[in-house]
mmCIF file of C-alpha atoms in Angstrom:
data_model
loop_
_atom_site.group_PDB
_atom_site.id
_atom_site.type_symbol
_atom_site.label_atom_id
_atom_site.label_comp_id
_atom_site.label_asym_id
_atom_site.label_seq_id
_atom_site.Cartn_x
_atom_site.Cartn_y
_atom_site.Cartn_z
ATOM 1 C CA UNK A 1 115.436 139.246 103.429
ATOM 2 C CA UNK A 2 116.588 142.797 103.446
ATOM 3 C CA UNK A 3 114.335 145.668 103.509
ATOM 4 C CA UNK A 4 116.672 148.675 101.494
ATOM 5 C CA UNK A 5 113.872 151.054 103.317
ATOM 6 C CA UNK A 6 114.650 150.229 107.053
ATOM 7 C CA UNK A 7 117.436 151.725 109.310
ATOM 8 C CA UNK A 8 120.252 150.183 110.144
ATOM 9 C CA UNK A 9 121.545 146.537 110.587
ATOM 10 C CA UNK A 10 125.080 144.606 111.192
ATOM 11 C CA UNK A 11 126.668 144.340 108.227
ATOM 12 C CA UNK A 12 124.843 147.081 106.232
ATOM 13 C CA UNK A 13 127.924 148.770 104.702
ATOM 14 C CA UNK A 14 129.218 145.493 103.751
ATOM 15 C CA UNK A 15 125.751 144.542 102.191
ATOM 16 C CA UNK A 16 125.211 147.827 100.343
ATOM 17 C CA UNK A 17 128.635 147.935 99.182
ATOM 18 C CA UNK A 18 128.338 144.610 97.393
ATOM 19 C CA UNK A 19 124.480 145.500 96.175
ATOM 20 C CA UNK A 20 125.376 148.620 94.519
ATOM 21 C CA UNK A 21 129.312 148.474 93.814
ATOM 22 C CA UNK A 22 129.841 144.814 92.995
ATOM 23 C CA UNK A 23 132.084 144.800 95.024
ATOM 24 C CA UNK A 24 133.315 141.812 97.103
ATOM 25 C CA UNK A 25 136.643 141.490 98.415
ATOM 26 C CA UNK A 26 136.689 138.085 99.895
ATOM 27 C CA UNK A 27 135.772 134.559 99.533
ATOM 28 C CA UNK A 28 135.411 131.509 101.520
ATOM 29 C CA UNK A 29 137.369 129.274 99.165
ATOM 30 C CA UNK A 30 138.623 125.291 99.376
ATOM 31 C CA UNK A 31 142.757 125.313 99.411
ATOM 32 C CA UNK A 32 144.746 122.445 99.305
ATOM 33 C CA UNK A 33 147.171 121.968 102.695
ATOM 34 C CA UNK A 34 150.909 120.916 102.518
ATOM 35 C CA UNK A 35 151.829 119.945 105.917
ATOM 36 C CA UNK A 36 149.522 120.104 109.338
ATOM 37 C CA UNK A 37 146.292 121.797 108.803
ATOM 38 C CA UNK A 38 146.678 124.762 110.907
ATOM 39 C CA UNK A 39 143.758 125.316 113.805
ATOM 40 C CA UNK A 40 140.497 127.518 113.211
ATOM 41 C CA UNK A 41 141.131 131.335 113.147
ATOM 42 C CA UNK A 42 145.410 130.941 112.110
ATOM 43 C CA UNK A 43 145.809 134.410 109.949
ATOM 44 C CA UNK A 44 146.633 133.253 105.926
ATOM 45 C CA UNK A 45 149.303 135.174 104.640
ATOM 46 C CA UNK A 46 151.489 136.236 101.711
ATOM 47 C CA UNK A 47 155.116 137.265 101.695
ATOM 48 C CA UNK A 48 154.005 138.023 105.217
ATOM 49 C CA UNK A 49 150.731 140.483 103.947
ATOM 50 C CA UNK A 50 147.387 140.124 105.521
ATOM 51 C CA UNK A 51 145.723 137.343 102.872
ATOM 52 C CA UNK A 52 143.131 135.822 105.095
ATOM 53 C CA UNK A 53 142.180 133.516 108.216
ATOM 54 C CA UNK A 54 141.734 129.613 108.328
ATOM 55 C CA UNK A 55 138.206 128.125 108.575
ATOM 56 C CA UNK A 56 138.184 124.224 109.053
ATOM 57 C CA UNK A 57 140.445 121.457 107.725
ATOM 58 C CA UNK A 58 141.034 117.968 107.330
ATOM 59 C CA UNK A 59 143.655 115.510 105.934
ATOM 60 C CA UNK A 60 144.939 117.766 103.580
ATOM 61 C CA UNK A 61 141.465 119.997 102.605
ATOM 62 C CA UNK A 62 140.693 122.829 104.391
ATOM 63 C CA UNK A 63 138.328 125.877 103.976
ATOM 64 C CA UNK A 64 139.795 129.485 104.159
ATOM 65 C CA UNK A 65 138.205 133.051 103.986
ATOM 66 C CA UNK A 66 140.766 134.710 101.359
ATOM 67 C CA UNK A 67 141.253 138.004 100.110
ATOM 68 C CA UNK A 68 140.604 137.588 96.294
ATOM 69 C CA UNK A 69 143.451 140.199 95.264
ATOM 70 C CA UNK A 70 145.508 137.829 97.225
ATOM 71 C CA UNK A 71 144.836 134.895 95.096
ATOM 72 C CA UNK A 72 145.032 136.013 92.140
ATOM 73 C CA UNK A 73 148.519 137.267 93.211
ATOM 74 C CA UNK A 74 149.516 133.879 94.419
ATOM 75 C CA UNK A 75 148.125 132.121 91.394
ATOM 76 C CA UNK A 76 149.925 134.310 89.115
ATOM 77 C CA UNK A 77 153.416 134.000 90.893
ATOM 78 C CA UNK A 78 152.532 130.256 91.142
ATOM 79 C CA UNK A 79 153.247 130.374 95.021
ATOM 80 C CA UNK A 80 151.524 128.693 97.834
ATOM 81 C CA UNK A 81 150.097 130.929 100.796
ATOM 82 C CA UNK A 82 150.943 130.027 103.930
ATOM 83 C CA UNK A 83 149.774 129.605 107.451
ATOM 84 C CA UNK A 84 151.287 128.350 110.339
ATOM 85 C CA UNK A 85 154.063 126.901 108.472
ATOM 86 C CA UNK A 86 151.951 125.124 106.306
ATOM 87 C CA UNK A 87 151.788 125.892 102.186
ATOM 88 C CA UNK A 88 147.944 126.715 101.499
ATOM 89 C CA UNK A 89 146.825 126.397 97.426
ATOM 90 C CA UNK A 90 143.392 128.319 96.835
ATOM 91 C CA UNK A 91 141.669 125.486 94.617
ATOM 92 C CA UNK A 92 138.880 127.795 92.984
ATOM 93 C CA UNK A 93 136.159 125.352 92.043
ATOM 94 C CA UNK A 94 134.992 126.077 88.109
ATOM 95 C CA UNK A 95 131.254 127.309 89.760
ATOM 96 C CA UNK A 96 133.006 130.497 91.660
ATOM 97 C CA UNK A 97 132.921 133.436 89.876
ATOM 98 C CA UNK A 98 135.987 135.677 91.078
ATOM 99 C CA UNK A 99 135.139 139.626 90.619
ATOM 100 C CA UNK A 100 137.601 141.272 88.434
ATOM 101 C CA UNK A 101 140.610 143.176 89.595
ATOM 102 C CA UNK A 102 139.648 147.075 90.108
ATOM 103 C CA UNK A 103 141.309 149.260 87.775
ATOM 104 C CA UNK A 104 143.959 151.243 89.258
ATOM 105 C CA UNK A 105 143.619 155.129 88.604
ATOM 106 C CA UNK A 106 146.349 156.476 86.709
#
């Protein structure tokens, strides 16, 4: 439980941002793997931008903490991720509610 009257606490800006913006930026998301699932902790990537880091896999399945801008990018483009040589597809299960893209200031 969180008290919102107490001091502070590891991840507070993280936890008020999300309370009172909305706002979350990343997701821990299934993807499918093409190739070797790469090791715990391997940095996810996207035309060689920051796009997240590998959690666990397994025989083709694996678990990834992804930026969600980053997704939607790759989804849109139709193009795999990739990590350690191997082509990652964020498989965003029906349940998962993906926050909507910020609108840019103009």
């Amino acid at each position: 439980a969180i008290d919102w009257n107490k001091g502070c606490y590891m991840g507070q800006e993280l936890t008020a941002r999300t309370k009172y913006r909305g706002l979350v930026r990343k997701r821990l998301l299934p993807v499918a793997v093409e190739g070797e699932p790469p090791p715990y902790g391997t940095p996810v990537t996207l035309d060689g931008r920051d796009a997240g880091v590998m959690r666990s896999g397994h025989d083709g399945r694996a678990l990834a903490l992804l930026r969600v801008e980053m997704v939607r990018e790759a989804q849109a483009q139709n193009r795999p991720l990739e990590a350690a040589g191997a082509a990652l597809r964020p498989e965003v299960p029906g349940w998962v509610r993906l926050p909507e893209p910020e609108a840019k200031a103009g």
